[in-house]
Amino acid sequence: MIVGEQKPLEELWEYIKDHKKVLVFGCNTCVAVCQQGGNKEAEILASMLRMKATQEGVDIDIQDSGIERQCEHEFFEKAEDRIEWADAVLSTACGIGVQFMAENYPKPIYPGLNTTFLGAVEELGVYTERCQACGQCILARTGGICPIARCAKRVMNGPCGGSTNGKCEISKDVDCAWQLIVDRLKLLGQLDQYEELTPIKDWSSDRAGGPRKLVREDVQHDS
Amino acid sequence: MKKKGNSTKRGSVLIAGGGIGGMQAALDLADSGFKVHMIQKDSSIGGTMSMLDKTFPTGDCSMCMISPKMVEVGRHPNIVLHTLSEVTAVEGEPGDFTVSVHEQPRYVDAEKCTGCGACEKKCPKLVVSEFEQGLTKRKAIYSLLPQAVPNTRVIDPVNCLYLQRGRCKACVKFCDANAINFDDTAKDYQLQVGAIILSPGLDRYNPRVRQELGFGRWPNVVTSLQFERILSASGPFSGEIKRPSDDKHPRKVAWIQCVGSRDPHNANPWCSSVCCMYATKQAVIAKEHDGSIQPTVFYMEMRAFGKDFDKYVDRAKTEYGVVYRRTMISDVKEDPDTGSLILRYAAEDGKLINEVFDMVVLSIGFQPHADAAEFARTFGIEPNIHGFARTSTLSPVETTRPGVYVTGTYQGPKDIPETVAQGSAVAGRSMALLGEARGTDITVQELPEERDITEEEPRVGVFVCHCGINIAQTVDVKGVAEEMRGYPGVTYSDDLMYACAPDGQEKIKEIINEHKLNRVIVASCTPRTHAPLFQDTIREVGLNKYLFELADIREQCSWCHMGQKEIATLKAKEIVKMNVAKARHLQPVHTDAVDVTPAALVIGGGVAGMTSALSLADQGFDVHIVEKNDQLGGLAANVYRTLDGSDVQAFVEEKIAAVDNHPNIATHLDTEVENTGGFVGSFKTTLANGDQFAHGAIVVASGGMEYEPEEYGYKESDHVITQRELEKQIAEGLDPGSRHFLMIQCVGSREEPLNFCSRICCQDAIKNAIAIKEKSPAAQVTILYRDIRTYGLREDFYQKARDLGVLFVRFEPEAKPQVDIDGDRIQVSAFDYVLNRDIRLFPDTVVLSTGLRPHPLTEKVGKQYKLTRNPDGFFLEAHVKLRPVDFPSEGLYVAGLAHAPKNLDETVSQALAAAGRAGVLLSHDKLSVSGIISKHDRDICMSCLACLRVCPFGSPFIDEDGKVSHNEVICTGCGICAGICPAKAFQVNNFRDDQIHAMIDAATENICAKA
Amino acid sequence: MTAKTPSKLEKILAAGHFAVTSECGPPRGSDPTPIIEKAEMIKDYVDAINITDNQTSVCRTCSLAVCIRLKTMGIEPVLQMVTRDRNRIGLQSDILGAAHWDINNILCLSGDHQSFGDCSKGQNVHDLDSMQLLQTVRLMRDEGKFLGGDDIKRPPQMFAGAAANPFADPFEIRVARLAKKVAAGAEFIQTQCIYNLDKFEEWMKGVRDRGLHEKTAIMAGLTPMKSAGMARYMKNRVPGMDVPEEVVKRLADTPKEKQAEEGIKMCIESIQRLKEVEGVRGFHIMAIEWEEKVPGIVESSGLYPRPEV
Amino acid sequence: MTVQAQAAVPEEAPSIEPVIEIPEDWDPSILAFACHYCAFAAADLAGVMRLSYSHNVKIIRMPCTGKLDHGYVLRAFERGVDGLFVAG
C-alpha cells in the first residue's frame, strides 16, 4: 500500500494561514492504514491547526471531513457540499489524491502528507519500502527480493563493497538487499543462479521513461 | 439439563463460611441457577484474604481482587447472606438437608442503613480492632472493614455501653435513617438445601505460646498478619511501615519462618504451605514501600513449589536484596533502650551469632478454629487427626458424609488459587448431585416490555441524593438539583434523601412514568457498586437499562473535599452536567444472546481430563474426550500409590471404567483436534480422524511429560533409575534386602533453562523411601536434596521418613553431587553441610527424582486456541489468584499438568473446578452478551488489521470473505480497538465518541464561557 | 599471457613482474600543481597511478582531466569511473574521451552512496552497475560496438579492471563474486586495503581453487596506517573494512610520535608476506594525502627499481 | 519517521513554545480519564478513606485507558483544559 508521512505542522500552517474557510480532507484507505492521512488523522490535524490559529490570533474556520478514496471521482459526491464551502482544501491523501482534487476543483488544494513509498506493514507501526514500480519486474531472478527498491545504489550484480554484517553501508538499520537475496537463494537452493550476470536493465518502462498510463479497453465503459 | 419435574432434590446449597473459597462456590452455583445460603460468622464476608495487602507472586493488591467478588456476592439475586450466623444442626440426606441456623442480632436494620458511618463517628466506646490485628481501635458500632459487604454497621453487644449498662445511645441520635434497633434479637430458623459446602477457613496460630520469640512482650515483634495490615494503605498506618513501639521507620527487618508450623512439640506438625511465599512477598513489598529496608528471612526450607514461585524468590534475592539465612532463631531479646530486637542463631559454620534487628515478623501458620471439633460434629463429618476435614487424596473435596463437601484451608493448608479452584470444584460436585433441581428454587423476575424511545427527544430525569449527611454535609444538594432544572435536555430534577433506599427507588419509578422520562441520571455514590441497582430499577418501568448514568458526587466529590462547601457544590454541579450531557446521547442497548450447545470438549484423557468429563457428564452435559494415545490414563497410568497409600492404579481403572460406560461421554482415542470453528457457546470441532461434533465449552487437559534425564549417568548404567521406575519395581514386589538406595532430588528442575519446581518429586522420593524402609528396615536410603518441599499435611510423611531412618543430605546447586560409574560400582561424592566436609557414598542403586515438562502438544493446542503460555511452556491462566482454571477468553478452561506441575489430588481438584466453571457456562440455554461491548461498523472499516493486532481477547478476526469482522461474544468492551481504529469503525456502547465528547464539552463549559 | 592493449600496466603484468600502482585524489579545485607534485614524487616507483572519481561522493576535478594531465607528463594513468554519476551515454562518451588521449587503463566501480559526500540531497544514477560497465568496456574494445549496437570508429584500447573487497559480507559468495567480475571482463583486480592477512589468504585460496588467479591479475590493496586513531576509525566507521584488533593494539601500544613509522613498517611486512601468496600479481598502495611515503615503501619492500617494458 | 540515510541528514531542533508566566489566582481545570476497574476504583477508595485532594480535577470514566483517543485529548485542550491526567 502507499505510505506517507504528515508534513510538519509549521509547513501546513504556512499553506492555510491566509485562508478563511479551510477543509482538512482525509482519505480512508492506504494512508489510513499507516495512520497518517485517514479521516481520524484529518480530524486530529484540523484540531491542531485550530489551536495553532488561536495561538497566532488568526480567525480561520477549519473543518474536517473525509471519504473512502480520493483517487476515484464517485467517492467525492458525498463530500461535495463541504468542498464547495471551503475556500482551500488541505488533503491528507497521498500525492495521487491531492492532484486528483486539484484537477477537479477550482481552488487551492494543499498536500497534507509527504508521500514516501510503496510498502508493507512489517508490524503495527512499522512500514518498509518494497517496490519502486520500475515496470519490469526481476523478482523471479533474485529469489523474490528486489535490489532496485531495496538497494541504496540499485546494484544489479551485488553486493557492493560496502555491506557489513548484512547491513547497507548507508545505515545499520537498513538491510543489504543482496545479503537478503543471497540468503534467500541459499534457502531456495538456487545459489548457482547468483553467478549469472544480470544483463543491463531496460529503464524505459520505469519513471525514467516518462509518466505511464494503462488503458484496458476491455474494461473501459463507453459512458 | 433443566428438568423441572417433581424431583425430591432441592435447588439450593448451603455454604458455611464467607471467605474467597465459599464466595467462588457461591457465585458459580448462583450463576448457574442454584439458590445459595451463605452462613458467615463475622459481620461481613471476605475472610482472611480481605485482610491481606498484596498477594504473591504477582504483587496484585488483594482488596482490588476480592472486593468486586464481594460486591457481586452481596448483590446476586440468587445468594442470601446470613451474617453473624452459625449452623447449629444438620439433618437429612444428600439432595434434601434441613439445616438449623442461629443468627446473632446485628442491632442495625439492613434495609435502612446506608453505610454512611455517622453513628461510628459519634460512638464513644473504643474497642481493640480484631480486623486490624489489634494495631488500632474500632468503635462499639463498627463495620469490619471499609469495603464490608453487607456494609450495614453492626453493634458489638459485649462493648456497647447501652447494651451493657443502658447508657449512651449516641448512635441512635446521629442516625438520620433511624436504622439502629436495640430491640433486635437473635433468630433461629431452618433452611432446606440440597447440598452443603464447608469453607470455614482456618484460624491463625497465636505465637504468644512460644515465649522465647517474645510476641506479646516486645512490641516490635509482630505477626505476619499484623505486618500485612501495616503494609496495607487502608491499614492502621496507611501503608507507612512504622514500628509499633515508637512509630520509627525500621531499617533491618527479620522474618522468622515456621512459627507454629512443622513443630510437633509445642505447635502444629504440618507445614502451612504459604508462609515461605508470603514472607518473601512481604519483604519485597516492604522494600518497595521503603527502599532503605534490609529484609532478612530465617528459614528451614524455602518451599516455593508453586507456579513461578522460584522465579519470585530469585527476584527477591537479586533485585530486592532480600537475605535468606537457612537457620532457626533460638530466641529473641529486646534491647530496652532502643526497642530493637537481638536474635540469637547459629550461622552456617556453626558459630553463635547475635544480630540486632529493628523489627521482627513472625510467619505464623494456620490451624483449625478452636471450635473445629464441634463444627465437624454439627455437620456430621469426621475430622482427621489434625482437626481438618478428613478427605482422601483421590476425592479431595468430599467429606466423610455424602452431600457435604469441603473447600479451602479447612481441607488442609493451601494458597488462594488452590482454594478458589476447590471452590469451583465443590460447586461442580453440587451441580452434579443436584443436576435436575437446577433453577427450581430461584425466582426469575418478570419485566415489562421495553419502551421504544429511539424517536423521542431526550427527556432526562436528574435525582440528586443526600445520602444522609455524606453528600449533603458538604454539597448543597438542593442547589445542584435546582441548577440542573434549566440544563438542556433535563425535564425533571429533584433531590432524594436516600436514592438507593427502597423508598428512593419507588420515587424514581414514579417520576419516570409521570414525566415520561427516557434518560435517568442519579447523582450519588460510585457507579461501580450501585449502577447495576439503579439500572434494574429503571428497567422495571420499561426503560432500557443502558439509558442510565450515575454521577459520583460522594466518593469523588463530597468525601474528598470535606468542609469546602462552595467549591464541592460547584464541582458536583459540573460532574452532574457532564453526565447529563452524556445522557442526552445515550442509546438503548439490546444485548443479543448466543445459543449454548450443552456439550463440552475435553482435550486429553489423563486423570484431569477424565475427572472433568465425569463431573460434566454427571451435571447432564454431553462430553467428548479427545485422547492422542490409543488408551485413557495419561501419566497416572504408571503411578501406583499416593503418598497416603491410596491405590492409584485402581483409581485410574475405576475412572476409565466410569468414563467408558457413562452414557453422556464419547471418547475419541488415537486422534487429535484438527480444527475448532465458531466461538464460546457454539464451537464446532473436527478431529484428525474425521469425527465432528458441536460443543459450548472446552477443557484443556493436555497434561505433562516426565523429564528424560541425561545427567548423573542415567544413560550409562541400569543401576541408575528414576523414581517412577523404582515405584514400579516396588509395586512388583522388589525385595530391598540390605541394599543402599541413594536418591537425588531436583533432577532437571529448578535450574536454567527450566527454573521451576516440579512439585511432585519430593513426594515421590519420600513415598518410595518409606515403602523401602517399611519393607526391609535393613535397607539404607539416603536422599540428596536442595529443599524438601512436602508442603501442607504431607509434612507428616517427611517426619515418618526421618523416623524410619532415611538420611537427608542437603546440597547447593553450585556443588551438585557427582555420580561416577565403573561397571557395577557406583560412587557418589557430595558436600555435607552438617558435617561440613566432602563425603563419598557407594550406593547399589541411584534413584533420580525427575521433574515434569509441558506436554509437547501444549504448543500446538496453544496455537489452535490462541492460548498464551508462560516462559516455561505451561498454559497461562486468566488470573493467577482468582481465575486459576479459566483462560482470558470465555468458554476455555484448563486443568492438570498442562497448567503447571501439581500433585494428583490438586489435579483432581482443578479438574473438578474446570468442570464446575464449564458447568456454569453450559447451564444457560442462552449466553447473554454484556451490554458494554464494542460495536463494529463493517461498511466504514477498511480491514487495516490494526484492531486485530491489538485486541487482547482476539475478537476481531478475518472472516470468510476476507474482511475484518468482530465477535461480540468474546468482546469485553475494553475499547482498545476503538482507541486505535483509524476509520473510527469501532464504538463502545455507553462510551461512544459523541458521548465522551459531550462530557468533555460539558466539563469545559465554564472555561469556554469565560474565554 | 600476451598484452592485448598498449597499456604499460598490462605489459608489466604480462611479463610476469609484480606490478605496483598507487592512487591520487584529484584536488577540490582547478589548480593542477598539487597533483603534478604528487605524480612527480611517485612516478619512478609505480607502474601506474589510479585517479579517483569523486571519491566518497565528494565533488573534485574529474578523473579524466587528471589522467590526461598524467599522460602529458609521460605517466601511465588508471582512469577510475563510477556508475553513480553518469548514465550509459555519459559512460561511453567518457571512455571514448579517455581513448582519445590513449589512456589505456580503466577501473570500473559503483561508487560510494551520495549520502556520504557533500551533495547528500542529489539524485544518484546507477543506470549500469560496475560489472555492467566492465561488459560495456569489453564490448566497445573487443567488438568495437556501442551499447546501442552501432560501430565505433577507432574503438578504445582499454585494459579493464575492477575493485574487489574480499572482507565484505556475505563472505561465502566473495569468491563467486570475483568469478562474476572475471566473466564480465575484469582483466585486473585492485582489492580493498588488506589488514586481515589470514582472511585475505583464505579468499585467495578460494580464488586459486577456481583458477581465477590465472584469468585476472590480482593486485593486493594496501594503505599504511598513520596512527592508532586512524586504525580505530577505519575499523569502526568505514563500511566493508576488516581491521583486526591486533593491528589496532600494535599501533596503540607504540608511543604517539612513533605510530606513523610503525604503520609504514606494518605495510612493508604485509607486502613481504603477500609476495609469497600464489596469485598475487602486484600491489596497489593507496596512501591518500601521504603520497610521499610511497617511494619509501616501494623501495624497502624490494619492488624498486620498476621494470622497463 | 521514514528511515533515510541518517549518516547524512542532520535533525532539525524541535520548536519549543515560549514559557507563559502563571497568574496568582490561577485555578487550573484538569480533566482525568480513569479506567473503570483501576484508577476510578482508586479514586473511590480515596473518598472512602476521606483523603482530600485539590478540587481542580474532574474524572471521566472509561472502560479502559486503552480506549483513550487522540481526539479526546485534543478536544479537551482545544476547549481550554489546562491539563490532562490519564490513569489506569
Tab-separated table of C-alpha atoms in Angstrom, chain C:
chain	number	residue	atom	x	y	z
C	1	MET	CA	49.586	-14.106	-21.314
C	2	THR	CA	50.217	-11.559	-24.077
C	3	ALA	CA	49.121	-7.947	-23.699
C	4	LYS	CA	46.043	-7.029	-25.764
C	5	THR	CA	46.244	-3.283	-25.267
C	6	PRO	CA	49.003	-0.698	-25.344
C	7	SER	CA	48.653	-0.443	-21.548
C	8	LYS	CA	52.065	-0.386	-19.802
C	9	LEU	CA	50.411	-1.905	-16.685
C	10	GLU	CA	49.189	-4.805	-18.782
C	11	LYS	CA	52.609	-5.313	-20.308
C	12	ILE	CA	54.299	-5.446	-16.906
C	13	LEU	CA	51.769	-7.952	-15.626
C	14	ALA	CA	52.043	-9.978	-18.844
C	15	ALA	CA	55.826	-10.056	-18.370
C	16	GLY	CA	55.278	-11.673	-15.008
C	17	HIS	CA	56.672	-8.847	-12.875
C	18	PHE	CA	54.996	-7.647	-9.689
C	19	ALA	CA	53.058	-4.561	-10.819
C	20	VAL	CA	52.851	-1.612	-8.430
C	21	THR	CA	50.204	1.070	-8.656
C	22	SER	CA	49.240	3.858	-6.375
C	23	GLU	CA	46.333	6.267	-6.098
C	24	CYS	CA	45.878	10.012	-6.051
C	25	GLY	CA	42.830	12.023	-5.288
C	26	PRO	CA	42.265	14.978	-7.594
C	27	PRO	CA	42.084	18.394	-5.880
C	28	ARG	CA	38.835	20.194	-4.921
C	29	GLY	CA	39.821	22.973	-7.278
C	30	SER	CA	41.160	23.507	-10.771
C	31	ASP	CA	44.819	24.114	-9.779
C	32	PRO	CA	46.837	21.221	-11.318
C	33	THR	CA	50.030	21.803	-9.320
C	34	PRO	CA	49.258	19.579	-6.283
C	35	ILE	CA	48.518	16.554	-8.487
C	36	ILE	CA	51.607	17.242	-10.588
C	37	GLU	CA	53.802	17.316	-7.479
C	38	LYS	CA	52.293	14.107	-6.138
C	39	ALA	CA	52.753	12.376	-9.527
C	40	GLU	CA	56.317	13.577	-9.822
C	41	MET	CA	57.059	12.266	-6.364
C	42	ILE	CA	55.984	8.697	-7.067
C	43	LYS	CA	56.246	8.278	-10.856
C	44	ASP	CA	59.513	6.278	-10.775
C	45	TYR	CA	58.264	3.999	-8.018
C	46	VAL	CA	54.972	2.850	-9.561
C	47	ASP	CA	53.853	1.450	-12.913
C	48	ALA	CA	50.578	3.376	-12.995
C	49	ILE	CA	48.631	5.809	-10.850
C	50	ASN	CA	44.904	5.481	-10.209
C	51	ILE	CA	42.974	8.744	-10.254
C	52	THR	CA	39.857	8.555	-8.087
C	53	ASP	CA	36.416	9.619	-9.452
C	54	ASN	CA	34.710	11.900	-6.882
C	55	GLN	CA	35.695	9.540	-4.045
C	56	THR	CA	33.151	9.212	-1.145
C	57	SER	CA	30.793	11.283	-3.353
C	58	VAL	CA	32.780	14.456	-2.706
C	59	CYS	CA	32.978	16.772	-5.768
C	60	ARG	CA	36.530	17.036	-7.122
C	61	THR	CA	38.212	17.621	-10.536
C	62	CYS	CA	37.110	14.752	-12.765
C	63	SER	CA	39.370	11.684	-13.096
C	64	LEU	CA	39.585	12.017	-16.917
C	65	ALA	CA	41.138	15.504	-16.808
C	66	VAL	CA	43.846	14.436	-14.340
C	67	CYS	CA	44.548	11.241	-16.326
C	68	ILE	CA	45.111	13.389	-19.413
C	69	ARG	CA	47.464	15.540	-17.318
C	70	LEU	CA	49.463	12.442	-16.267
C	71	LYS	CA	49.528	11.215	-19.856
C	72	THR	CA	51.137	14.510	-20.924
C	73	MET	CA	53.720	14.003	-18.156
C	74	GLY	CA	54.540	10.550	-19.553
C	75	ILE	CA	52.980	8.767	-16.556
C	76	GLU	CA	50.646	5.776	-17.007
C	77	PRO	CA	47.253	6.729	-15.550
C	78	VAL	CA	44.463	4.377	-14.422
C	79	LEU	CA	41.089	6.062	-15.092
C	80	GLN	CA	38.613	5.274	-12.301
C	81	MET	CA	34.921	5.555	-13.334
C	82	VAL	CA	31.875	5.248	-11.062
C	83	THR	CA	28.387	4.385	-12.349
C	84	ARG	CA	26.875	6.702	-9.722
C	85	ASP	CA	27.280	9.942	-11.616
C	86	ARG	CA	26.711	9.147	-15.348
C	87	ASN	CA	24.154	7.188	-17.319
C	88	ARG	CA	25.248	4.830	-20.110
C	89	ILE	CA	25.598	7.744	-22.613
C	90	GLY	CA	27.957	9.630	-20.274
C	91	LEU	CA	29.973	6.462	-19.514
C	92	GLN	CA	30.543	5.517	-23.176
C	93	SER	CA	31.306	9.116	-24.082
C	94	ASP	CA	33.943	9.410	-21.297
C	95	ILE	CA	35.517	6.058	-22.289
C	96	LEU	CA	35.927	7.415	-25.807
C	97	GLY	CA	37.268	10.659	-24.302
C	98	ALA	CA	39.982	8.665	-22.475
C	99	ALA	CA	40.735	6.601	-25.577
C	100	HIS	CA	41.014	9.896	-27.471
C	101	TRP	CA	44.082	10.619	-25.291
C	102	ASP	CA	45.336	6.988	-25.497
C	103	ILE	CA	44.575	6.313	-21.836
C	104	ASN	CA	44.523	2.535	-21.673
C	105	ASN	CA	43.600	1.546	-18.093
C	106	ILE	CA	40.143	1.814	-16.597
C	107	LEU	CA	38.844	0.712	-13.148
C	108	CYS	CA	35.040	0.197	-13.088
C	109	LEU	CA	33.362	0.984	-9.743
C	110	SER	CA	29.805	1.520	-8.404
C	111	GLY	CA	30.990	4.433	-6.218
C	112	ASP	CA	30.027	5.383	-2.637
C	113	HIS	CA	26.426	6.426	-1.903
C	114	GLN	CA	25.880	10.154	-2.318
C	115	SER	CA	24.778	10.449	1.303
C	116	PHE	CA	28.479	10.183	2.327
C	117	GLY	CA	29.522	13.168	0.284
C	118	ASP	CA	28.806	16.875	0.109
C	119	CYS	CA	25.702	16.543	-2.067
C	120	SER	CA	23.563	14.237	0.008
C	121	LYS	CA	20.421	15.828	-1.488
C	122	GLY	CA	21.483	14.822	-5.010
C	123	GLN	CA	19.989	12.078	-7.189
C	124	ASN	CA	22.198	9.067	-7.993
C	125	VAL	CA	22.177	7.472	-11.479
C	126	HIS	CA	23.291	3.823	-11.348
C	127	ASP	CA	21.961	3.217	-14.900
C	128	LEU	CA	24.561	0.456	-15.039
C	129	ASP	CA	26.419	-1.195	-12.164
C	130	SER	CA	30.201	-1.782	-12.024
C	131	MET	CA	30.017	-5.204	-13.696
C	132	GLN	CA	27.780	-3.964	-16.486
C	133	LEU	CA	30.324	-1.133	-17.021
C	134	LEU	CA	33.041	-3.812	-17.367
C	135	GLN	CA	30.901	-5.544	-20.015
C	136	THR	CA	30.462	-2.223	-21.802
C	137	VAL	CA	34.253	-1.534	-21.835
C	138	ARG	CA	34.913	-5.024	-23.219
C	139	LEU	CA	32.077	-4.663	-25.774
C	140	MET	CA	33.498	-1.319	-27.010
C	141	ARG	CA	37.069	-2.722	-27.102
C	142	ASP	CA	36.684	-6.295	-28.346
C	143	GLU	CA	33.693	-5.854	-30.644
C	144	GLY	CA	34.106	-2.115	-31.330
C	145	LYS	CA	30.409	-1.517	-30.726
C	146	PHE	CA	28.324	0.954	-28.733
C	147	LEU	CA	25.715	-0.406	-26.360
C	148	GLY	CA	23.168	0.779	-28.914
C	149	GLY	CA	24.767	-1.598	-31.448
C	150	ASP	CA	26.481	0.895	-33.815
C	151	ASP	CA	30.157	0.549	-34.754
C	152	ILE	CA	32.795	2.727	-33.146
C	153	LYS	CA	35.347	4.329	-35.407
C	154	ARG	CA	38.741	3.612	-33.753
C	155	PRO	CA	37.462	1.582	-30.763
C	156	PRO	CA	39.071	2.286	-27.353
C	157	GLN	CA	42.000	0.051	-26.197
C	158	MET	CA	41.184	-0.205	-22.507
C	159	PHE	CA	42.883	-2.631	-20.049
C	160	ALA	CA	39.784	-3.215	-17.894
C	161	GLY	CA	39.908	-3.717	-14.146
C	162	ALA	CA	37.609	-3.759	-11.126
C	163	ALA	CA	37.848	-3.406	-7.391
C	164	ALA	CA	37.134	-6.320	-5.029
C	165	ASN	CA	36.531	-6.406	-1.300
C	166	PRO	CA	37.423	-9.891	-0.009
C	167	PHE	CA	36.209	-8.960	3.504
C	168	ALA	CA	32.672	-7.632	2.952
C	169	ASP	CA	29.606	-9.747	3.770
C	170	PRO	CA	28.345	-12.257	2.858
C	171	PHE	CA	31.811	-13.786	2.936
C	172	GLU	CA	30.828	-17.124	1.358
C	173	ILE	CA	29.967	-15.512	-2.025
C	174	ARG	CA	33.005	-13.235	-2.227
C	175	VAL	CA	34.892	-15.712	-4.475
C	176	ALA	CA	31.804	-16.311	-6.630
C	177	ARG	CA	31.554	-12.548	-6.967
C	178	LEU	CA	35.120	-12.359	-8.273
C	179	ALA	CA	34.219	-15.085	-10.780
C	180	LYS	CA	31.330	-12.896	-11.937
C	181	LYS	CA	33.658	-9.906	-12.388
C	182	VAL	CA	36.064	-12.029	-14.410
C	183	ALA	CA	33.140	-13.254	-16.521
C	184	ALA	CA	32.127	-9.606	-17.005
C	185	GLY	CA	35.596	-8.891	-18.363
C	186	ALA	CA	37.825	-7.792	-15.469
C	187	GLU	CA	41.465	-8.286	-16.528
C	188	PHE	CA	42.974	-6.903	-13.342
C	189	ILE	CA	41.673	-6.518	-9.789
C	190	GLN	CA	42.733	-3.995	-7.147
C	191	THR	CA	41.499	-5.218	-3.742
C	192	GLN	CA	40.272	-3.270	-0.723
C	193	CYS	CA	43.151	-2.406	1.695
C	194	ILE	CA	44.257	-5.566	3.463
C	195	TYR	CA	44.872	-5.748	7.229
C	196	ASN	CA	43.373	-9.155	7.942
C	197	LEU	CA	46.025	-11.136	6.068
C	198	ASP	CA	44.686	-14.535	7.188
C	199	LYS	CA	41.206	-13.790	5.805
C	200	PHE	CA	42.769	-12.470	2.560
C	201	GLU	CA	44.814	-15.639	2.185
C	202	GLU	CA	41.690	-17.688	2.794
C	203	TRP	CA	39.994	-15.707	-0.001
C	204	MET	CA	42.996	-16.183	-2.300
C	205	LYS	CA	42.815	-19.918	-1.666
C	206	GLY	CA	39.214	-19.868	-2.892
C	207	VAL	CA	40.296	-17.810	-5.884
C	208	ARG	CA	43.029	-20.254	-6.734
C	209	ASP	CA	40.686	-23.256	-6.349
C	210	ARG	CA	38.621	-21.784	-9.186
C	211	GLY	CA	41.695	-20.864	-11.233
C	212	LEU	CA	40.596	-17.213	-11.277
C	213	HIS	CA	44.144	-16.050	-10.444
C	214	GLU	CA	45.147	-17.063	-13.972
C	215	LYS	CA	42.205	-15.320	-15.633
C	216	THR	CA	42.766	-11.944	-13.930
C	217	ALA	CA	45.723	-10.161	-12.278
C	218	ILE	CA	45.004	-9.669	-8.593
C	219	MET	CA	46.802	-6.695	-7.036
C	220	ALA	CA	46.747	-6.517	-3.220
C	221	GLY	CA	45.489	-3.188	-1.926
C	222	LEU	CA	47.447	-1.643	0.972
C	223	THR	CA	47.087	1.564	2.975
C	224	PRO	CA	49.698	2.308	5.670
C	225	MET	CA	48.143	3.391	8.996
C	226	LYS	CA	49.141	6.832	10.251
C	227	SER	CA	48.020	6.330	13.898
C	228	ALA	CA	46.050	4.141	16.284
C	229	GLY	CA	43.196	6.647	15.935
C	230	MET	CA	43.121	6.099	12.167
C	231	ALA	CA	43.127	2.330	12.757
C	232	ARG	CA	40.154	2.613	15.104
C	233	TYR	CA	38.315	4.904	12.689
C	234	MET	CA	38.877	2.510	9.755
C	235	LYS	CA	37.806	-0.453	11.942
C	236	ASN	CA	34.575	1.012	13.242
C	237	ARG	CA	33.427	3.689	10.820
C	238	VAL	CA	34.451	2.630	7.291
C	239	PRO	CA	31.931	0.102	5.881
C	240	GLY	CA	33.372	-3.126	4.417
C	241	MET	CA	36.748	-2.635	6.198
C	242	ASP	CA	38.169	-5.533	8.288
C	243	VAL	CA	40.833	-4.233	10.709
C	244	PRO	CA	41.780	-6.971	13.260
C	245	GLU	CA	42.134	-5.939	16.915
C	246	GLU	CA	45.871	-6.803	16.994
C	247	VAL	CA	46.546	-4.161	14.314
C	248	VAL	CA	44.825	-1.524	16.453
C	249	LYS	CA	46.549	-2.821	19.586
C	250	ARG	CA	50.002	-2.855	17.998
C	251	LEU	CA	49.607	0.798	16.999
C	252	ALA	CA	48.049	1.790	20.318
C	253	ASP	CA	50.963	0.179	22.179
C	254	THR	CA	53.536	2.242	20.299
C	255	PRO	CA	54.109	5.802	21.551
C	256	LYS	CA	52.174	8.515	19.695
C	257	GLU	CA	55.060	10.003	17.766
C	258	LYS	CA	56.283	6.617	16.517
C	259	GLN	CA	52.898	5.310	15.344
C	260	ALA	CA	53.253	6.560	11.735
C	261	GLU	CA	56.598	4.829	11.378
C	262	GLU	CA	55.096	1.633	12.850
C	263	GLY	CA	52.260	1.893	10.266
C	264	ILE	CA	54.753	2.000	7.420
C	265	LYS	CA	56.658	-0.907	8.927
C	266	MET	CA	53.480	-2.999	9.105
C	267	CYS	CA	52.671	-2.135	5.462
C	268	ILE	CA	56.066	-3.341	4.334
C	269	GLU	CA	55.742	-6.539	6.375
C	270	SER	CA	52.378	-7.141	4.685
C	271	ILE	CA	53.909	-6.717	1.251
C	272	GLN	CA	56.728	-9.168	2.103
C	273	ARG	CA	54.163	-11.716	3.280
C	274	LEU	CA	51.796	-11.145	0.345
C	275	LYS	CA	54.623	-11.639	-2.128
C	276	GLU	CA	54.619	-15.285	-1.077
C	277	VAL	CA	50.899	-15.713	-1.728
C	278	GLU	CA	50.425	-17.514	-5.031
C	279	GLY	CA	48.148	-15.488	-7.319
C	280	VAL	CA	49.104	-12.036	-6.025
C	281	ARG	CA	50.466	-10.291	-9.139
C	282	GLY	CA	51.001	-6.789	-7.792
C	283	PHE	CA	50.385	-4.196	-5.118
C	284	HIS	CA	48.084	-1.205	-5.129
C	285	ILE	CA	49.477	1.155	-2.490
C	286	MET	CA	46.852	3.729	-1.521
C	287	ALA	CA	48.478	6.410	0.669
C	288	ILE	CA	45.968	9.189	0.169
C	289	GLU	CA	47.346	12.520	1.450
C	290	TRP	CA	50.503	10.626	2.351
C	291	GLU	CA	51.884	10.048	-1.162
C	292	GLU	CA	55.396	10.988	-0.048
C	293	LYS	CA	55.659	7.688	1.793
C	294	VAL	CA	55.118	5.544	-1.340
C	295	PRO	CA	58.731	5.670	-2.570
C	296	GLY	CA	59.997	4.520	0.832
C	297	ILE	CA	57.508	1.674	0.952
C	298	VAL	CA	58.229	0.522	-2.602
C	299	GLU	CA	61.955	0.680	-2.020
C	300	SER	CA	62.113	-1.113	1.300
C	301	SER	CA	59.774	-3.881	0.127
C	302	GLY	CA	62.190	-4.754	-2.698
C	303	LEU	CA	59.982	-3.533	-5.529
C	304	TYR	CA	62.358	-0.888	-6.758
C	305	PRO	CA	63.531	-0.167	-9.451
C	306	ARG	CA	60.454	-0.657	-11.565
C	307	PRO	CA	60.988	-2.914	-14.602
C	308	GLU	CA	61.133	-1.326	-18.047
C	309	VAL	CA	58.798	-2.770	-20.573
